[in-house]
Coordinates of C-alpha atoms (C1' of nucleotides) and ligand atoms in Angstrom, one line a residue:
Chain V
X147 CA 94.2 116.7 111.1
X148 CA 95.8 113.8 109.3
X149 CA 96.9 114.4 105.9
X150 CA 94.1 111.6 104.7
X151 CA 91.4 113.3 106.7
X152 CA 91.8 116.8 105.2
X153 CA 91.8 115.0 101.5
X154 CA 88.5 113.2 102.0
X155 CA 87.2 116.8 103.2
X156 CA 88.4 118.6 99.9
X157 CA 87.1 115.6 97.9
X158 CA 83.7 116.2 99.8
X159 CA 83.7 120.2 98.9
X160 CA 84.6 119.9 95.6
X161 CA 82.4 116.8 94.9
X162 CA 79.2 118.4 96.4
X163 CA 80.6 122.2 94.8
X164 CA 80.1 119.8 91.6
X165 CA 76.6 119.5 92.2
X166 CA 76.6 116.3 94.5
X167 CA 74.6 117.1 97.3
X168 CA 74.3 115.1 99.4
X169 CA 77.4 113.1 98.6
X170 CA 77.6 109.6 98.6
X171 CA 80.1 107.1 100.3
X172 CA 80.9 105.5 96.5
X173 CA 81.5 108.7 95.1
X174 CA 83.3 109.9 98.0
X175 CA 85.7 106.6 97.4
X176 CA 86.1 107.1 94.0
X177 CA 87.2 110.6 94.4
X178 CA 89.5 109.7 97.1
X179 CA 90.9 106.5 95.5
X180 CA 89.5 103.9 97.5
X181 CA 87.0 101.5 98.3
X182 CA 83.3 102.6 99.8
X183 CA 84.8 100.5 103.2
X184 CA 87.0 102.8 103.5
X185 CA 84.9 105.6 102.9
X186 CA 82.5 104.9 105.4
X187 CA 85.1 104.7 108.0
X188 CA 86.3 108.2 107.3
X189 CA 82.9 109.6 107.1
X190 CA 82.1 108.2 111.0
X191 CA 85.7 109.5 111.3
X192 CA 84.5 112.6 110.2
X193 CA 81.1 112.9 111.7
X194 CA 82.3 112.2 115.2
X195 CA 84.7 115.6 115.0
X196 CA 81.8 117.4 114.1
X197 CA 82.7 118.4 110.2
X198 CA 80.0 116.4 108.9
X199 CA 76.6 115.9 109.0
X200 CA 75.6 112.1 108.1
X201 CA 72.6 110.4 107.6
X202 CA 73.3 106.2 107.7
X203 CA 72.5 104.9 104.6
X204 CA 71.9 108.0 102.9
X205 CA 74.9 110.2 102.2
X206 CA 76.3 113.3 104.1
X207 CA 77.3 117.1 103.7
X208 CA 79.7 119.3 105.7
X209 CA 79.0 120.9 108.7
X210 CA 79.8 124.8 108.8
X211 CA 83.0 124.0 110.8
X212 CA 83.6 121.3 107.9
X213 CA 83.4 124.0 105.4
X214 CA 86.0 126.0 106.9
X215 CA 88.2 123.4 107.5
X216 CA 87.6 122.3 103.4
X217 CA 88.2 125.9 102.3
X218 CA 91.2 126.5 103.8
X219 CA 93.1 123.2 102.5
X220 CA 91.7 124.1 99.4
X221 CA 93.7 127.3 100.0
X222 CA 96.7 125.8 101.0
X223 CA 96.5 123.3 97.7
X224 CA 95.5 126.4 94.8
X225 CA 98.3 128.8 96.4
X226 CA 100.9 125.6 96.0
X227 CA 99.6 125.0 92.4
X228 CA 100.4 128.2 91.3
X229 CA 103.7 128.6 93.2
X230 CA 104.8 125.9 91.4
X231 CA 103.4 126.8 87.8
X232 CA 104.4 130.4 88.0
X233 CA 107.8 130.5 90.4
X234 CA 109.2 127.1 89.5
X235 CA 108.0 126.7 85.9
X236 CA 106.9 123.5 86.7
X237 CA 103.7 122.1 83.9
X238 CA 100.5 123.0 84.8
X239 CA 99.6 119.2 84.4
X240 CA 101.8 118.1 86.7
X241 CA 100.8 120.5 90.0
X242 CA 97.6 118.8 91.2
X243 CA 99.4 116.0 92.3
X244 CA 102.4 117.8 93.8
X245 CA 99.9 120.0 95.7
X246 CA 98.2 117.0 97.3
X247 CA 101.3 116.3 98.8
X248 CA 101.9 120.1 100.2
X249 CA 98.3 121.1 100.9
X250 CA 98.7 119.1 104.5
X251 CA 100.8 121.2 105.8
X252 CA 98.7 123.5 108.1
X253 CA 100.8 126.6 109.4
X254 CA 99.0 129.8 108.9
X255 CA 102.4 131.7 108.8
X256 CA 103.2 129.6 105.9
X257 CA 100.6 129.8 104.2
X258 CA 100.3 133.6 104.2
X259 CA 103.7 134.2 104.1
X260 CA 103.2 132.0 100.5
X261 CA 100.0 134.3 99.3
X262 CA 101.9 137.7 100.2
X263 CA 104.8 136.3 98.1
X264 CA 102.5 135.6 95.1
X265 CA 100.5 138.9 95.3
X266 CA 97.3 138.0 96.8
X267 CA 96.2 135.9 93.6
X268 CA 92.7 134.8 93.0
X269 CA 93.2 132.6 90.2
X270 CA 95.1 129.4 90.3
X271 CA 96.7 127.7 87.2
X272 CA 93.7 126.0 86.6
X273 CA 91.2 128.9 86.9
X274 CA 90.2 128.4 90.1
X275 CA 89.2 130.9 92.4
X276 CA 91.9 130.7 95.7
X277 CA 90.1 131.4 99.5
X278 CA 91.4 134.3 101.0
X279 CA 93.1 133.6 104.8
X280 CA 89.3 133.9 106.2
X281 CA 88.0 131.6 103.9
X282 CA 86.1 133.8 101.9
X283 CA 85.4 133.1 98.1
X284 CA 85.9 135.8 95.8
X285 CA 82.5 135.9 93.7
X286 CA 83.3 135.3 90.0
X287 CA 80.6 134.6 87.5
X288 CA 80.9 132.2 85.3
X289 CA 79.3 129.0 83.6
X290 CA 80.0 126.4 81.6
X291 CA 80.9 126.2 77.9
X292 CA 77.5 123.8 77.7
X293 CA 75.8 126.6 79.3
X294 CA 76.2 128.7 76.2
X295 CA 73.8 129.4 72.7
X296 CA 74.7 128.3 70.0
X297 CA 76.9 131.6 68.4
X298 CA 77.3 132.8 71.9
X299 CA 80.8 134.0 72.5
X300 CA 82.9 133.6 75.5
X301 CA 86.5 133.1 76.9
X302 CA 88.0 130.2 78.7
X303 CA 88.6 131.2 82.3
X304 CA 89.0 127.8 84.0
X305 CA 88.4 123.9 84.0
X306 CA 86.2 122.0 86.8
X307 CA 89.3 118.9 86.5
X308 CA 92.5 119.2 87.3
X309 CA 93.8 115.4 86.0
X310 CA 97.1 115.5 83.8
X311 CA 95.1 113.3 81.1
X312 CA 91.8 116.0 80.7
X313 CA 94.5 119.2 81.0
X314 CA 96.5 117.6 78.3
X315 CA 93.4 117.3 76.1
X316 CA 92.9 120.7 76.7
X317 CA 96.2 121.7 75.6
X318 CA 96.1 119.4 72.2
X319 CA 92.7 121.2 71.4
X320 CA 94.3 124.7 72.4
X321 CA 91.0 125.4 74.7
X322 CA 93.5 127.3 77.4
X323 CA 92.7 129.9 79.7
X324 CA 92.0 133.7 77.7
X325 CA 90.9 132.1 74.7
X326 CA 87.8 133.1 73.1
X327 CA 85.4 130.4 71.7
X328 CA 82.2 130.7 69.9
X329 CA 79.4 127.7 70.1
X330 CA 78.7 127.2 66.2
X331 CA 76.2 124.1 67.0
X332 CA 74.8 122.0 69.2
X333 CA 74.5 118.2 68.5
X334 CA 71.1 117.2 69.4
X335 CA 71.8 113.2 69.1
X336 CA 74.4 113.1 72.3
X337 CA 74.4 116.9 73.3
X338 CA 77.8 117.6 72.2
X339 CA 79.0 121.0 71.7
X340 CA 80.6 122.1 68.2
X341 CA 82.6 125.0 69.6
X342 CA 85.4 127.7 66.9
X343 CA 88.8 129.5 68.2
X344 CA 89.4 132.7 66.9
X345 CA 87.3 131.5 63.7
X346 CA 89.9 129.3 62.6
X347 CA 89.7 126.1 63.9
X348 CA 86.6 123.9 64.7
X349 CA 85.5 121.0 66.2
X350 CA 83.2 118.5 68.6
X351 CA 83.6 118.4 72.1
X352 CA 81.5 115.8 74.7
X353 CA 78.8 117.1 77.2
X354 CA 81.2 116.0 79.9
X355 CA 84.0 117.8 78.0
X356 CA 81.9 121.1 78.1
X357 CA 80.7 120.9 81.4
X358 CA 84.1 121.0 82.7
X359 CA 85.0 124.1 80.9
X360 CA 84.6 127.4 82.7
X361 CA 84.1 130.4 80.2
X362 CA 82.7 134.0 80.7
X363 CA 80.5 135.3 77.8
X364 CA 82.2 138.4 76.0
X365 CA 80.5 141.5 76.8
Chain Z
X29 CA 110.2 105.8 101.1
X30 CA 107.7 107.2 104.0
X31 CA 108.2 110.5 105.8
X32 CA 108.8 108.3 109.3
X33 CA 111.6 106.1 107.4
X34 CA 113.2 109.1 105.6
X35 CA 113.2 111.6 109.2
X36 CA 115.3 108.6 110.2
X37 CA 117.8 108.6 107.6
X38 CA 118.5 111.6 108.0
X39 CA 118.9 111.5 111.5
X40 CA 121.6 108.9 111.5
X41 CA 123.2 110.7 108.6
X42 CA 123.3 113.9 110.7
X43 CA 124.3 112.1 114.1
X44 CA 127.1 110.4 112.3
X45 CA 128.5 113.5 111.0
X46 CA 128.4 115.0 114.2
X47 CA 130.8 112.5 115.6
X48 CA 128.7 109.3 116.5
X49 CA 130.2 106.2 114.7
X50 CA 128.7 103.5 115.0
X51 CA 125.3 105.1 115.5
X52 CA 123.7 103.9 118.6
X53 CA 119.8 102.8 119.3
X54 CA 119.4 105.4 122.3
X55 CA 120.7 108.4 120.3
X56 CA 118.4 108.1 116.9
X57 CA 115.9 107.7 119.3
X58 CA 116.3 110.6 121.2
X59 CA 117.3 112.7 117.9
X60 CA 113.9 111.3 116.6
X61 CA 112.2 112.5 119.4
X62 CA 110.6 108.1 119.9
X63 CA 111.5 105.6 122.3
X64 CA 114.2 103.1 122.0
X65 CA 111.9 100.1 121.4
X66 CA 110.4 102.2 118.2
X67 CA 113.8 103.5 117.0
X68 CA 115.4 99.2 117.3
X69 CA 112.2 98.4 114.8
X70 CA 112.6 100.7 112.2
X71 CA 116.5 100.2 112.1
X72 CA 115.3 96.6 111.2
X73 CA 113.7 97.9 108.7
X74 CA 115.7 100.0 107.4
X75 CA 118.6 97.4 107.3
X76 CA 116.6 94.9 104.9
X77 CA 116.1 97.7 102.5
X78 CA 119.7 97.6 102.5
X79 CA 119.9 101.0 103.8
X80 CA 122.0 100.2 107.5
X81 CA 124.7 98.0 108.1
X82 CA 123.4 96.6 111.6
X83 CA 124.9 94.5 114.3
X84 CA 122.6 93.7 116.7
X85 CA 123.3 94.9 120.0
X86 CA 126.0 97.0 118.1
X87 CA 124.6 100.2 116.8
X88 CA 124.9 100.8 112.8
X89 CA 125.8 102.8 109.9
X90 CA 124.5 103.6 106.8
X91 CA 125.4 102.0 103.5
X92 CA 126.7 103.3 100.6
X93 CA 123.1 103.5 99.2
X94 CA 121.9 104.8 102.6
X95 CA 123.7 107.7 102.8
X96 CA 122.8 108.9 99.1
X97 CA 119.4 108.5 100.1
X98 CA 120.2 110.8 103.4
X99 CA 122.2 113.1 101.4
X100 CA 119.0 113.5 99.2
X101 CA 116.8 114.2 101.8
X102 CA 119.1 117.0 103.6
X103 CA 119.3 118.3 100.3
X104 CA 115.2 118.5 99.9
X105 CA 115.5 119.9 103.8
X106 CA 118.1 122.6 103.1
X107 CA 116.2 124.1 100.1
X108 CA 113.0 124.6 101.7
X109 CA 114.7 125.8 104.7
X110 CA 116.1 128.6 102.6
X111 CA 113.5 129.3 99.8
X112 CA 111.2 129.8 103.7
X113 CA 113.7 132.3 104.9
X114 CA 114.5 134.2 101.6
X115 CA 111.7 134.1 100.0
X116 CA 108.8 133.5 102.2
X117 CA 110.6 135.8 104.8
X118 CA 109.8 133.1 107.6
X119 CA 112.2 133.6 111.2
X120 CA 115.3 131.4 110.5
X121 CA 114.0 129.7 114.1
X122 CA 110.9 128.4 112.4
X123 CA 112.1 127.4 109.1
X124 CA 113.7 124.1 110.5
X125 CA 110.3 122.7 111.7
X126 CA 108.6 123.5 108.8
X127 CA 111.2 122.2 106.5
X128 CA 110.6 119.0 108.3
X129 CA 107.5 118.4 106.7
X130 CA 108.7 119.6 103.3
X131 CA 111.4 117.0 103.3
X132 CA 109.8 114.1 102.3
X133 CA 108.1 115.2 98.8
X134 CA 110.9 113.3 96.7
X135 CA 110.6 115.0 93.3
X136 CA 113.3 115.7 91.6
X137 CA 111.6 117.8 89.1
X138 CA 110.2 119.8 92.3
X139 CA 113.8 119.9 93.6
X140 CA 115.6 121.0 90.6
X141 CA 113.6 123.3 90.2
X142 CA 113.9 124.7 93.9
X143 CA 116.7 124.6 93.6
X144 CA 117.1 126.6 89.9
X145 CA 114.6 128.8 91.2
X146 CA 117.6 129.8 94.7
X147 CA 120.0 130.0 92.7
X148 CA 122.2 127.1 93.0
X149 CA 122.6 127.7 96.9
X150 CA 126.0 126.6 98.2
X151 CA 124.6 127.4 102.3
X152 CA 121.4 126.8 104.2
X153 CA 120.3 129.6 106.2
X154 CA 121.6 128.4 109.3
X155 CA 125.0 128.1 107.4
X156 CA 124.9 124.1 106.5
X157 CA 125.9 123.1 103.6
X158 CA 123.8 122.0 100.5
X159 CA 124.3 119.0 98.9
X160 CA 123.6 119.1 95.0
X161 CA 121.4 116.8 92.7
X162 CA 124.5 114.0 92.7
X163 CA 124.3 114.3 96.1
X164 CA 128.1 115.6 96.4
X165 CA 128.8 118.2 99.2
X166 CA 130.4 121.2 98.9
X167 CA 133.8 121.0 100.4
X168 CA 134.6 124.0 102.8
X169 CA 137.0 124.1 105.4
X170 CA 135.6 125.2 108.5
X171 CA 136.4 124.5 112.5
X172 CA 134.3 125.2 115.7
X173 CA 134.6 128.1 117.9
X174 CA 136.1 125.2 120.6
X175 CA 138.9 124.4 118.3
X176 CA 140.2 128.1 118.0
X177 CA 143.3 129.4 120.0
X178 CA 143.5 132.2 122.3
X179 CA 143.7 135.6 120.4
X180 CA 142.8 133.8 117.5
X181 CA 140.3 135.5 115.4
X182 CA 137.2 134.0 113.2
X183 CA 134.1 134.8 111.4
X184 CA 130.8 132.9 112.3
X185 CA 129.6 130.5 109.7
X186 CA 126.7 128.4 111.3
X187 CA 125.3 126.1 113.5
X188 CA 125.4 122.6 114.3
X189 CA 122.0 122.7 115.8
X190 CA 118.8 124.2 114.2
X191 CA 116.7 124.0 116.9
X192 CA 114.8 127.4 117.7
X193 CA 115.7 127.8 121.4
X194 CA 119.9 127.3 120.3
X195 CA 119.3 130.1 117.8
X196 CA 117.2 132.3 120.0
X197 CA 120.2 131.8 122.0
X198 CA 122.5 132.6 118.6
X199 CA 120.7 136.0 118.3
X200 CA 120.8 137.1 122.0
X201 CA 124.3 136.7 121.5
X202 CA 124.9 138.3 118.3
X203 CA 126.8 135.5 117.0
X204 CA 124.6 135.5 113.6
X205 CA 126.6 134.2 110.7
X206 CA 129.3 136.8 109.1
X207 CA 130.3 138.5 112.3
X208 CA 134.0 138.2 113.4
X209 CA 135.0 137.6 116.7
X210 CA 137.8 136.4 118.8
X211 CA 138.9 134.1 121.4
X212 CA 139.6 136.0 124.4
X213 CA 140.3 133.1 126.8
X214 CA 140.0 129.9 127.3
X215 CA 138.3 129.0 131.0
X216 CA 140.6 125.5 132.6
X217 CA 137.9 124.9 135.1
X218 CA 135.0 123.6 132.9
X219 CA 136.6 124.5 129.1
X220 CA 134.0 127.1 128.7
X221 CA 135.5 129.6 126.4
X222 CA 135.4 133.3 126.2
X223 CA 134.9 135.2 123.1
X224 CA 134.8 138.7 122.1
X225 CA 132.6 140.1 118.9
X226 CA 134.2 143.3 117.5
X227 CA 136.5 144.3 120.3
X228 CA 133.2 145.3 121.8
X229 CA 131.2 143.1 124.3
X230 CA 132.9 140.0 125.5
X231 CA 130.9 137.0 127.0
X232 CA 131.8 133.3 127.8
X233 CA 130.1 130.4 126.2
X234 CA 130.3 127.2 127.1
X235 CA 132.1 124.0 125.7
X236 CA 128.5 122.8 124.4
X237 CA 127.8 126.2 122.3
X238 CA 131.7 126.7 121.6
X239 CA 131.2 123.0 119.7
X240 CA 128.2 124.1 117.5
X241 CA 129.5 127.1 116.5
X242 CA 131.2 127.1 112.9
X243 CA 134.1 129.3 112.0
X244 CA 136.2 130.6 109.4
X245 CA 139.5 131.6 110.6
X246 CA 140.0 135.2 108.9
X247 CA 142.8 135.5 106.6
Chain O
dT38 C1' 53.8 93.8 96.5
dT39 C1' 57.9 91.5 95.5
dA40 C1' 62.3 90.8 93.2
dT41 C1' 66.5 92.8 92.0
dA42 C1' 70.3 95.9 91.4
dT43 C1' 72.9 99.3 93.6
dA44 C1' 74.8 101.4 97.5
dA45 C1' 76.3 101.1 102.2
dT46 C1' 77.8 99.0 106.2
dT47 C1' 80.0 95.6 109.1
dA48 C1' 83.4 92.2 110.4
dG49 C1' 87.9 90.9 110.3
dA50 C1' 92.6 91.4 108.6
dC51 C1' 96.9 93.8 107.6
dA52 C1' 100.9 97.3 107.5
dA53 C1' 103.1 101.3 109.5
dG54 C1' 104.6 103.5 113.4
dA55 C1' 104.3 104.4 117.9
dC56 C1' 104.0 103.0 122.9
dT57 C1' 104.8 100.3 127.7
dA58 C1' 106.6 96.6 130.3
dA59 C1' 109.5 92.8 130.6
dT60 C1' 113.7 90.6 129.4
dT61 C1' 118.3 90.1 127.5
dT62 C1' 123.0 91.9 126.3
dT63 C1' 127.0 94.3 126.9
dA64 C1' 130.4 96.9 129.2
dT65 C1' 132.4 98.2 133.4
dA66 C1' 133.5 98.3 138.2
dA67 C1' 134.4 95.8 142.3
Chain K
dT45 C1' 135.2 86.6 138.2
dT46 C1' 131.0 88.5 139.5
dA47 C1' 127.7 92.2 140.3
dT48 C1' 125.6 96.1 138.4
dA49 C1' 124.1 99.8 135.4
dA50 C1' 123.2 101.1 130.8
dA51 C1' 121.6 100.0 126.3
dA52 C1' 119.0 97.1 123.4
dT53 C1' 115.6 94.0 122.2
dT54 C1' 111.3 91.5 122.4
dA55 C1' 106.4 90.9 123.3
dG56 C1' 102.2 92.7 123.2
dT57 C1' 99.0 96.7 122.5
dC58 C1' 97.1 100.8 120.1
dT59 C1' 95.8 104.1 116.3
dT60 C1' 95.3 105.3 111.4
dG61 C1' 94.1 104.0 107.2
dT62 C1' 93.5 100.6 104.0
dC63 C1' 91.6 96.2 102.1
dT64 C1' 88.2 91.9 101.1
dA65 C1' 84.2 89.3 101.9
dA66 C1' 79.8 89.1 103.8
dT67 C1' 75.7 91.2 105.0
dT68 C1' 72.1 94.7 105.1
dA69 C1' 69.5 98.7 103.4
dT70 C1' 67.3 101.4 99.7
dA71 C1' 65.2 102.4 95.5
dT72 C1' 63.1 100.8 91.4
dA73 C1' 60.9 97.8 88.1
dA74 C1' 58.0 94.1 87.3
Ligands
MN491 MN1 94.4 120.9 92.1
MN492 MN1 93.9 123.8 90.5
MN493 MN1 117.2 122.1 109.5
MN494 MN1 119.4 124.3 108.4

DNA sequence: TTATATAATTAGACAAGACTAATTTTATAA
DNA sequence: TTATAAAATTAGTCTTGTCTAATTATATAA
């Protein structure tokens, strides 16, 4: 596989793991970067090698086979991220895009050789879980902070977007992973969430800001 | 720069260093593993991004700015070539391919690092040297196994050729880098040359091998 | 039911990088 | 000097992945 063909396949994971099932040839071209033209091509690309299942006109999901195929680059790119963020010290906000570049190289020696050496990890950087080699997920529970009541406690565990711009927002407002947050209010007008750290601090977060935040309520 | 462009580069770099001034159309092609007709295009190329210095019908050479770019590249190549043996604990017959793939992520921040995270690495694992972030090579004197003297002796210090059949070869031998051996004789008849590790087994190799093998002449 | 906005597809073009087949250059041997 | 073999180049084609512009399909609102 072509190292454009396995990142339109991630995009489609993720995107329809993000709730949009079945995805659509705009959305697939925005997540790639690229015109719905384009799109379409890949996704007849796609469908003819059997990963996807497509209905002309009205979107497409992966095929079992695609899913496999999806879960292992998406393996490939979450052991890269945290090889680089915990070996080479290198900013979380900056791994994403050096993973896209190393996620295309498909050599299962490599690639296990690269999770023995980081301890069989199930978290990368961002909080996500990693596949193991058979492309199992490990189960994790876990919502999002707009999930929560209002005075329900929780603790950061991960972040649905891995873009330099929202992970830097995330720094500024100190929201990283292992910290504890409380909801104190919910903002009827535009449902945004008013979340506390550690009682100190306070502030207003978007809907959109607080569905991208993983957390796991405090027991 | 594209991976295609930047194998090439560093294919000329390497075939010039091995003793092929000007660089001819026929051997990049070869060393590329492409036909002649694709290696004559992209030397066009690369000669109007001021890379080659190209006379048509005349084989090139690189520029000044060419054979930074190269020596950046080999750099990138060496590093992952060693961080796959050392770290990853991938056969020193694999690493080459895989660091062939590796090669073309230019960032320097991801090189640095790399590099940081080796430990400022003077040799690859196949005993080539690595160049550093100014591109300057570390100067070492060293000859091949074909330019030693009878009786003389000499400790292995790498290989000219990385390929994994060559070093199969290497290891059958026992001529893996640190071991000291000695030139028994030198054969008239074809200039093959017979060497003897640790007064212990003698073999002959022939001119070809005796040419990739680097030495140290023991003190 | 019909008009309209959005989404999707098609047609045609382009750049990169490879190939084959044909032609031209160059160097060398007769 | 001329013939020949080797090397190099050119011309034309193909695949991958992208684009723009034009067209078609779908869903929704009037
Ligand atoms: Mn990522
Ligand atoms: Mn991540
Ligand atoms: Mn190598
Ligand atoms: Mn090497």
């Amino acid at each position: 596989m072509t190292a454009a063909e396995q990142e339109y396949i991630k995009q489609i994971y993720t995107g329809i793991a993000d709730g949009h099932l079945p995805m659509q040839t705009y959305m697939l071209a925005e997540l790639v970067g690229a015109k719905p033209a384009s799109a379409t091509d890949m996704v007849k690309k796609l469908t003819l090698k059997g990963l996807l299942n497509y209905r002309k006109n009205h979107g497409f999901s992966l095929t079992e086979s695609g899913e496999q195929v999806a879960l292992q680059i998406i393996r490939r790119h979450r052991l890269w991220e945290l090889f680089l963020t915990e070996n080479l010290k290198i900013d979380w906000k900056q791994v994403h895009a050096m993973a896209n570049e190393l996620q295309s190289i498909n050599s299962d020696l490599l690639v296990n050789n690269l999770e023995a050496y980081l301890g069989y990890p199930v978290y990368d950087p961002h909080g996500e879980v990693i596949p193991d080699a058979k492309g199992h997920l490990p189960q994790t529970e876990r919502m999002e902070i707009y999930d929560l009541k209002v005075n329900q406690g929780a603790t950061v565990t991960g972040f649905r977007d891995s873009g330099s711009a929202f992970l830097a927002y995330i720094e500024k407002l100190g929201l990283l992973i292992g910290v504890r947050i409380q909801v104190t209010s919910l903002i009827e007008y535009n449902h945004s969430v008013e979340i506390a750290i550690s009682q100190v601090s306070s502030f207003i977060i978007t809907k959109e800001t607080a569905q991208k935040i993983y957390v796991t309520i405090n027991e």
